[in-house]
C-alpha cells in the first residue's frame, strides 16, 4: 500500500499544521519556509522528519501556532517550562556528579526527612567530677526531715552518717519538735522512718537524730573543709520548700565568713566561720550537705542572706552559708557519745571597735571584760585591748573573733595579735573550754 497521503477533496481547505501531527522543525526559518511555500496541486505535503533531539532535550515539542505572535507565546511558555525544570535538572545533574547528596531541600521530587527519635537504652555514663556524677553518688546519703511540734511544723534536710540511720542536721531544724514532737526521715528510695533526737548544739547549730528500725543506708563521705578554696565548684543537696532530692551547684564565694544566726537560751551567740556559696540554698536546704566535686561533704547548709522584709519567706539570692564540716565533726562525736558539746574560748567579752564619736571601726574586736583565771587573763590581755588577728586569720569584729576561736578545740595553742595604746603586740595562749557568755 502506498503511504503517500491522499489529496484533499477539491472543496476542502488546506489543513493547518496545528490540526495534524507534524514533526519538529530545526529552526524558525524552516517553519517559515514550509508555511509560505504553496502546496503542490492536488496534494497535501507532509514535512520531512527532523533528526531526533539530543538525549538531554525533550523528544517532542508542542507544535507552534500560525503566525509570529502565536510563536512568541509558545516560546515564552516553553521558556517557563524549561526554566522551571532547569533547577531540577541542574540539581539532578549535580546529585549525579556528587553521589546524590543534594543540600537543597523542600523542592519537588526531593526526599522529605523528619525528626528522629533516639532512645539510648544504655545511657551515657556521667563524667567523673561532673555535677551529674556527684548527684548520683551523694543523693542516697541525703534525707528529708519533716518535723512537727506543738506550736509549728516544718521540714529540713539531713546527712546520713551511718548505715543504721544516724543523721546529721541543723539544730534549728529539729528544735521545732521540742519535747514530745515528731520527726520523720524520708530516704532516697522512697521509704520513711520515725527519728528521735540524739543530741543538739545550739552554738554550732548542729544536731544528731537517729532513724529507727533502718539498716543498709548509704553513709556520706566526709571531706576536709580546710582544703576548700575560693572559686572551687560545689554542689548543694537537700529539700528546699519540701522538694526532696533537689540538686543545685555553684562555687565557693568566700571562706571564714562570720555568720551569726541568733543565740542559745543563755544568750551565747550562735556564730560560725561559714563557707559562702552561690549555689542556690533555700528554706528546707538546712541540714543538707555542701559537697565538693569528689562527692565529699565539706559543709552543712545552714543559712542564707535575704532581702526579705519579713512579709514572706526568704529565698535564695546567691548568698548561702554552710558550717565547715571540720568544725562540726568533734561536736558530732561528743553528741554521739552522749556528752555535752564543748567549744574553745579565750575567756573574754568583746564588742566591735568604735571611735570616740561612736562610729564603727571595721577591723578588730575590743575586749570589754577579761574573765577571772581565763586564758586571756593569764596571757596578760586587758580590758580595752583590740584583738586584730588569731594566728593568720584577720579579725574584723566581735562575731569574727567568736567564730574564729570556735573553729579551734579546747587545749589548742594560738597566737593572738592585739593593739594597746596604738602599739601592736602578740601573745601565745592555750584555749579554754567554753562556759558562760564569754568567748
Coordinates of C-alpha atoms in Angstrom, one line a residue:
X1 CA 0.0 0.0 0.0
X2 CA 1.3 3.5 -0.9
X3 CA 1.9 5.5 2.2
X4 CA 1.6 8.8 0.3
X5 CA -1.3 10.9 1.8
X6 CA -4.3 11.3 -0.4
X7 CA -5.1 14.7 -1.7
X8 CA -7.9 16.6 -0.1
X9 CA -11.3 16.9 -1.8
X10 CA -11.5 19.9 -4.1
X11 CA -13.7 21.9 -1.8
X12 CA -11.7 21.1 1.4
X13 CA -9.3 23.8 2.6
X14 CA -5.7 23.0 3.3
X15 CA -5.1 21.7 6.8
X16 CA -3.4 23.9 9.3
X17 CA -0.3 22.5 10.9
X18 CA -1.9 22.9 14.3
X19 CA -4.7 20.5 13.2
X20 CA -2.5 17.5 12.4
X21 CA 0.6 15.8 13.9
X22 CA 3.7 17.4 12.4
X23 CA 7.3 16.7 13.2
X24 CA 9.5 19.2 14.9
X25 CA 11.3 21.9 12.8
X26 CA 15.0 22.5 13.1
X27 CA 14.6 26.3 13.2
X28 CA 12.1 29.0 12.9
X29 CA 13.3 29.7 9.3
X30 CA 12.4 26.0 8.4
X31 CA 8.9 26.6 9.7
X32 CA 8.6 29.9 7.8
X33 CA 9.8 28.3 4.5
X34 CA 7.2 25.5 5.0
X35 CA 4.4 27.8 5.9
X36 CA 5.0 30.2 2.9
X37 CA 5.5 27.5 0.2
X38 CA 2.3 26.7 -1.9
X39 CA 1.3 23.1 -1.7
X40 CA 1.6 21.0 -4.9
X41 CA -1.5 20.9 -6.9
X42 CA -4.0 18.3 -5.7
X43 CA -1.7 17.0 -3.0
X44 CA -1.2 17.8 0.8
X45 CA 2.5 17.7 1.5
X46 CA 4.0 16.2 4.7
X47 CA 7.1 17.8 6.2
X48 CA 10.3 15.7 6.2
X49 CA 11.1 14.5 9.8
X50 CA 14.0 16.2 11.5
X51 CA 16.7 14.2 13.2
X52 CA 15.9 13.2 16.8
X53 CA 16.7 15.8 19.5
X54 CA 19.7 15.3 21.7
X55 CA 19.2 12.9 24.6
X56 CA 19.1 15.6 27.2
X57 CA 16.2 17.5 25.4
X58 CA 12.5 16.6 25.3
X59 CA 11.7 14.1 22.5
X60 CA 8.6 16.1 21.4
X61 CA 7.9 19.8 21.4
X62 CA 4.4 21.4 21.3
X63 CA 3.6 22.4 17.7
X64 CA 3.6 26.2 17.3
X65 CA 0.6 28.3 16.3
X66 CA 0.5 30.0 12.9
X67 CA 1.9 33.5 12.9
X68 CA 4.7 35.3 14.8
X69 CA 2.6 36.3 17.8
X70 CA 1.5 32.8 18.4
X71 CA 5.0 31.5 18.1
X72 CA 6.3 34.1 20.5
X73 CA 3.6 33.0 23.0
X74 CA 4.7 29.4 22.5
X75 CA 8.4 30.4 23.1
X76 CA 7.5 32.1 26.3
X77 CA 5.5 29.2 27.5
X78 CA 8.4 26.8 26.6
X79 CA 10.8 29.1 28.5
X80 CA 8.7 28.9 31.6
X81 CA 8.5 25.2 31.5
X82 CA 12.2 24.8 30.8
X83 CA 13.1 27.5 33.3
X84 CA 11.1 25.7 36.0
X85 CA 12.6 22.4 35.1
X86 CA 16.2 23.7 34.8
X87 CA 16.6 23.9 38.5
X88 CA 15.5 20.4 38.9
X89 CA 17.6 19.2 36.0
X90 CA 20.6 21.1 37.3
X91 CA 20.1 19.8 40.8
X92 CA 19.7 16.2 39.5
X93 CA 22.9 16.6 37.4
X94 CA 24.7 17.9 40.5
X95 CA 23.4 15.0 42.5
X96 CA 24.6 12.6 39.9
X97 CA 28.1 14.0 40.0
X98 CA 28.2 14.2 43.8
X99 CA 26.8 10.9 44.8
X100 CA 23.2 12.1 45.2
X101 CA 23.9 14.2 48.4
X102 CA 22.0 17.3 47.5
X103 CA 21.9 20.1 50.1
X104 CA 18.7 21.7 48.7
X105 CA 15.5 20.9 50.5
X106 CA 11.8 21.1 50.1
X107 CA 11.7 21.1 46.2
X108 CA 9.6 18.8 44.1
X109 CA 10.9 15.3 43.8
X110 CA 13.3 15.5 46.7
X111 CA 13.2 13.2 49.7
X112 CA 11.5 14.5 52.8
X113 CA 13.3 14.0 56.1
X114 CA 11.7 14.1 59.6
X115 CA 12.9 14.4 63.1
X116 CA 14.5 11.3 64.6
X117 CA 13.6 9.8 67.9
X118 CA 16.7 8.5 69.7
X119 CA 16.4 6.2 72.6
X120 CA 19.6 5.3 74.4
X121 CA 18.8 2.2 76.4
X122 CA 22.3 2.0 77.9
X123 CA 22.6 5.7 78.9
X124 CA 25.8 7.8 78.8
X125 CA 27.9 7.4 81.9
X126 CA 28.4 10.6 83.9
X127 CA 31.8 12.1 83.6
X128 CA 34.0 12.0 86.8
X129 CA 33.8 15.3 88.7
X130 CA 30.5 16.4 86.9
X131 CA 27.5 17.6 88.9
X132 CA 25.6 14.6 87.5
X133 CA 28.1 12.1 88.9
X134 CA 28.2 13.9 92.2
X135 CA 24.5 13.9 92.5
X136 CA 24.3 10.2 91.7
X137 CA 26.8 9.4 94.4
X138 CA 25.5 11.7 97.2
X139 CA 21.7 11.6 96.8
X140 CA 21.4 8.2 98.6
X141 CA 23.1 9.8 101.6
X142 CA 20.7 12.7 101.9
X143 CA 17.3 12.6 103.7
X144 CA 14.3 14.9 104.1
X145 CA 13.3 15.6 107.7
X146 CA 9.7 16.5 108.4
X147 CA 9.4 18.0 111.9
X148 CA 6.2 18.7 113.9
X149 CA 5.8 20.2 117.3
X150 CA 3.0 21.5 119.5
X151 CA 3.3 25.0 118.0
X152 CA 4.6 24.6 114.5
X153 CA 5.8 22.3 111.8
X154 CA 8.4 22.4 109.1
X155 CA 10.9 20.4 107.0
X156 CA 14.6 20.3 106.5
X157 CA 17.4 18.0 105.4
X158 CA 19.9 15.7 106.9
X159 CA 23.1 13.8 106.1
X160 CA 23.4 10.1 106.7
X161 CA 26.4 9.2 108.9
X162 CA 25.9 5.5 109.4
X163 CA 24.1 2.7 107.7
X164 CA 21.8 2.2 110.7
X165 CA 20.4 5.7 110.4
X166 CA 22.5 8.2 112.4
X167 CA 21.7 11.6 110.7
X168 CA 23.4 15.0 111.0
X169 CA 21.3 18.1 110.6
X170 CA 20.9 21.6 112.0
X171 CA 19.7 22.4 115.5
X172 CA 17.2 24.9 114.1
X173 CA 15.6 22.1 112.1
X174 CA 14.9 19.7 114.9
X175 CA 14.2 22.2 117.7
X176 CA 10.7 22.7 116.2
X177 CA 9.9 19.2 117.6
X178 CA 10.7 20.3 121.1
X179 CA 9.6 17.9 123.8
X180 CA 7.3 15.2 122.5
X181 CA 7.3 16.3 118.9
X182 CA 7.7 14.1 115.8
X183 CA 10.5 13.7 113.3
X184 CA 10.0 11.7 110.1
X185 CA 13.0 10.8 107.9
X186 CA 12.3 10.2 104.2
X187 CA 15.1 8.4 102.3
X188 CA 16.1 8.4 98.6
X189 CA 14.4 5.0 97.9
X190 CA 11.0 6.4 99.0
X191 CA 10.9 4.7 102.4
X192 CA 10.2 6.6 105.7
X193 CA 11.1 6.1 109.3
X194 CA 10.5 7.9 112.6
X195 CA 13.5 9.5 114.2
X196 CA 14.5 10.7 117.6
X197 CA 17.0 13.4 118.8
X198 CA 20.3 12.1 119.9
X199 CA 21.9 15.5 120.8
X200 CA 21.9 19.2 119.9
X201 CA 24.4 22.0 120.0
X202 CA 22.8 25.5 119.5
X203 CA 26.2 27.2 119.4
X204 CA 27.3 25.5 116.2
X205 CA 23.6 25.0 115.1
X206 CA 24.1 21.2 114.7
X207 CA 22.1 18.2 115.9
X208 CA 22.1 14.4 115.6
X209 CA 19.0 12.3 115.1
X210 CA 18.6 8.6 114.9
X211 CA 16.2 7.0 112.4
X212 CA 14.5 3.9 114.0
X213 CA 14.4 0.4 112.5
X214 CA 16.5 1.0 109.5
X215 CA 19.6 -0.6 108.0
X216 CA 21.7 -0.8 104.9
X217 CA 21.7 3.0 104.3
X218 CA 24.5 4.8 102.4
X219 CA 26.6 6.9 104.7
X220 CA 28.1 10.1 103.2
X221 CA 31.8 10.6 102.7
X222 CA 33.2 13.3 105.0
X223 CA 35.7 15.7 103.4
X224 CA 38.2 18.3 104.5
X225 CA 36.8 21.8 104.7
X226 CA 40.3 23.2 105.4
X227 CA 41.3 22.3 101.9
X228 CA 38.5 24.2 100.2
X229 CA 39.5 27.1 98.0
X230 CA 37.5 30.2 96.9
X231 CA 36.2 29.6 93.4
X232 CA 36.0 25.9 93.8
X233 CA 32.9 24.2 92.3
X234 CA 30.5 22.8 94.9
X235 CA 27.1 21.1 94.9
X236 CA 24.3 21.6 97.4
X237 CA 21.7 18.9 98.0
X238 CA 18.5 19.0 100.1
X239 CA 14.8 19.6 100.3
X240 CA 14.1 23.3 99.6
X241 CA 10.5 24.2 100.4
X242 CA 9.9 20.5 100.9
X243 CA 11.1 19.5 97.4
X244 CA 13.2 16.5 98.3
X245 CA 16.3 15.4 96.5
X246 CA 16.9 18.8 94.9
X247 CA 20.4 19.4 93.5
X248 CA 22.0 22.8 92.9
X249 CA 25.5 23.8 92.0
X250 CA 27.8 26.8 92.2
X251 CA 31.2 27.9 93.6
X252 CA 32.7 28.8 96.9
X253 CA 32.3 32.5 97.1
X254 CA 34.2 33.2 100.3
X255 CA 35.7 31.4 103.3
X256 CA 35.6 32.1 107.1
X257 CA 32.6 34.4 106.7
X258 CA 31.4 35.2 110.2
X259 CA 27.7 34.3 110.3
X260 CA 25.5 34.9 113.4
X261 CA 22.1 33.3 113.5
X262 CA 20.9 34.1 117.0
X263 CA 21.8 32.8 120.4
X264 CA 21.0 30.0 122.8
X265 CA 18.8 30.1 125.9
X266 CA 21.7 31.6 127.9
X267 CA 22.4 34.3 125.5
X268 CA 25.5 32.7 124.0
X269 CA 25.8 33.7 120.3
X270 CA 25.4 31.1 117.5
X271 CA 28.2 32.2 115.3
X272 CA 30.4 30.1 112.9
X273 CA 33.1 30.8 110.2
X274 CA 30.9 29.9 107.2
X275 CA 31.7 28.7 103.7
X276 CA 29.9 31.1 101.5
X277 CA 28.5 29.8 98.2
X278 CA 26.3 31.0 95.3
X279 CA 24.7 27.5 94.9
X280 CA 21.0 28.0 95.4
X281 CA 20.1 27.4 99.1
X282 CA 16.5 27.9 100.3
X283 CA 14.4 27.2 103.4
X284 CA 14.4 23.4 103.7
X285 CA 18.0 23.0 102.5
X286 CA 19.1 23.5 106.1
X287 CA 20.9 20.4 107.4
X288 CA 21.8 19.1 103.9
X289 CA 25.3 18.7 102.6
X290 CA 27.5 21.1 100.6
X291 CA 29.9 18.8 98.7
X292 CA 32.9 19.1 96.5
X293 CA 33.2 17.5 93.1
X294 CA 34.6 14.4 94.6
X295 CA 31.2 14.0 96.4
X296 CA 32.8 14.7 99.8
X297 CA 30.8 16.7 102.4
X298 CA 32.6 19.9 103.2
X299 CA 29.8 21.7 105.0
X300 CA 26.3 21.7 106.3
X301 CA 24.0 24.2 104.5
X302 CA 22.5 26.3 107.3
X303 CA 21.6 29.9 106.4
X304 CA 21.1 32.5 103.7
X305 CA 21.3 36.2 103.2
X306 CA 17.9 37.6 102.3
X307 CA 16.3 40.8 101.0
X308 CA 13.0 39.7 102.6
X309 CA 11.3 42.4 104.7
X310 CA 9.6 39.8 106.9
X311 CA 6.4 39.8 104.9
X312 CA 7.2 36.5 103.2
X313 CA 9.5 33.5 103.4
X314 CA 13.1 34.3 102.2
X315 CA 14.6 32.7 99.1
X316 CA 18.0 32.4 97.6
X317 CA 19.7 35.5 96.2
X318 CA 23.0 33.6 95.7
X319 CA 24.3 34.2 99.2
X320 CA 24.2 30.9 101.1
X321 CA 26.3 29.8 104.0
X322 CA 27.4 26.4 105.2
X323 CA 29.1 25.3 108.5
X324 CA 32.5 23.9 107.7
X325 CA 32.5 20.2 108.4
X326 CA 35.9 20.3 110.2
X327 CA 34.3 22.4 112.9
X328 CA 31.3 20.1 113.3
X329 CA 32.8 16.6 113.5
X330 CA 34.3 16.9 117.0
X331 CA 30.9 18.1 118.2
X332 CA 29.2 15.2 116.4
X333 CA 31.4 12.7 118.2
X334 CA 30.6 14.3 121.6
X335 CA 26.8 14.2 120.9
X336 CA 27.1 10.6 119.7
X337 CA 28.8 9.7 122.9
X338 CA 26.1 11.4 124.9
X339 CA 28.4 14.2 126.1
X340 CA 27.6 17.9 126.3
X341 CA 29.4 19.6 123.4
X342 CA 32.3 21.9 124.3
X343 CA 33.9 24.8 122.4
X344 CA 37.1 26.7 122.6
X345 CA 37.3 30.1 124.3
X346 CA 39.9 32.7 125.3
X347 CA 37.7 33.9 128.2
X348 CA 36.8 37.5 127.3
X349 CA 33.7 39.5 126.4
X350 CA 34.2 41.5 123.3
X351 CA 32.5 44.2 121.2
X352 CA 33.0 45.9 117.9
X353 CA 35.6 48.7 117.9
X354 CA 34.2 52.2 117.9
X355 CA 36.0 55.6 117.8
X356 CA 35.4 58.4 120.2
X357 CA 32.4 59.6 118.2
X358 CA 30.7 56.2 118.4
X359 CA 31.4 55.4 114.7
X360 CA 32.2 51.8 114.0
X361 CA 35.7 51.0 113.1
X362 CA 35.8 47.9 110.8
X363 CA 38.9 45.9 112.0
X364 CA 39.3 44.3 115.3
X365 CA 37.3 43.1 118.4
X366 CA 37.7 45.2 121.5
X367 CA 37.9 43.4 124.9
X368 CA 35.3 44.8 127.3
X369 CA 35.9 42.3 130.1
X370 CA 38.6 39.7 130.9
X371 CA 37.3 36.6 132.7
X372 CA 38.8 35.6 136.0
X373 CA 41.5 33.0 135.6
X374 CA 40.8 32.9 131.9
X375 CA 43.4 32.1 129.2
X376 CA 43.3 35.7 128.1
X377 CA 43.9 37.0 131.6
X378 CA 46.8 34.6 132.2
X379 CA 48.3 35.7 128.9
X380 CA 48.2 39.4 130.0
X381 CA 45.4 40.7 127.9
X382 CA 43.4 43.6 129.4
X383 CA 40.2 45.4 129.0
X384 CA 40.3 47.8 126.0
X385 CA 42.8 45.7 124.0
X386 CA 41.8 45.3 120.4
X387 CA 42.4 41.8 119.0
X388 CA 43.2 42.0 115.3
X389 CA 44.4 38.5 114.5
X390 CA 44.2 34.9 115.7
X391 CA 47.2 33.0 114.2
X392 CA 46.9 34.1 110.5
X393 CA 43.2 34.9 110.5
X394 CA 42.3 38.6 110.4
X395 CA 39.7 39.7 112.9
X396 CA 37.2 42.2 111.6
X397 CA 34.7 42.4 114.5
X398 CA 33.3 40.7 117.6
X399 CA 31.5 38.0 115.6
X400 CA 34.7 37.3 113.6
X401 CA 36.6 36.7 116.8
X402 CA 33.9 34.4 118.3
X403 CA 33.6 32.4 115.0
X404 CA 37.4 32.1 114.6
X405 CA 38.0 30.9 118.2
X406 CA 35.3 28.3 117.9
X407 CA 36.9 26.8 114.9
X408 CA 39.6 25.5 117.3
X409 CA 39.2 22.9 120.0
X410 CA 39.9 23.4 123.8
X411 CA 43.5 23.0 124.5
X412 CA 44.8 24.3 121.2
X413 CA 47.6 26.8 121.3
X414 CA 47.1 30.0 119.3
X415 CA 48.9 33.3 118.7
X416 CA 46.9 36.4 119.4
X417 CA 47.8 39.7 117.8
X418 CA 46.4 42.8 119.6
X419 CA 46.7 46.6 119.8
X420 CA 47.1 48.6 123.0
X421 CA 47.7 52.3 123.1
X422 CA 48.5 52.4 119.4
X423 CA 51.1 49.6 119.7
X424 CA 50.8 46.1 118.2
X425 CA 51.9 43.1 120.2
X426 CA 51.5 39.3 120.1
X427 CA 50.9 36.7 122.8
X428 CA 50.5 32.9 122.8
X429 CA 47.9 31.2 124.9
X430 CA 46.2 27.9 125.3
X431 CA 42.4 27.9 124.7
X432 CA 40.0 27.2 127.4
X433 CA 36.8 25.2 127.2
X434 CA 33.7 27.3 126.9
X435 CA 31.3 28.3 129.7
X436 CA 29.1 31.3 130.5
X437 CA 28.7 34.1 127.9
X438 CA 32.3 34.8 127.2
X439 CA 34.3 33.9 124.0

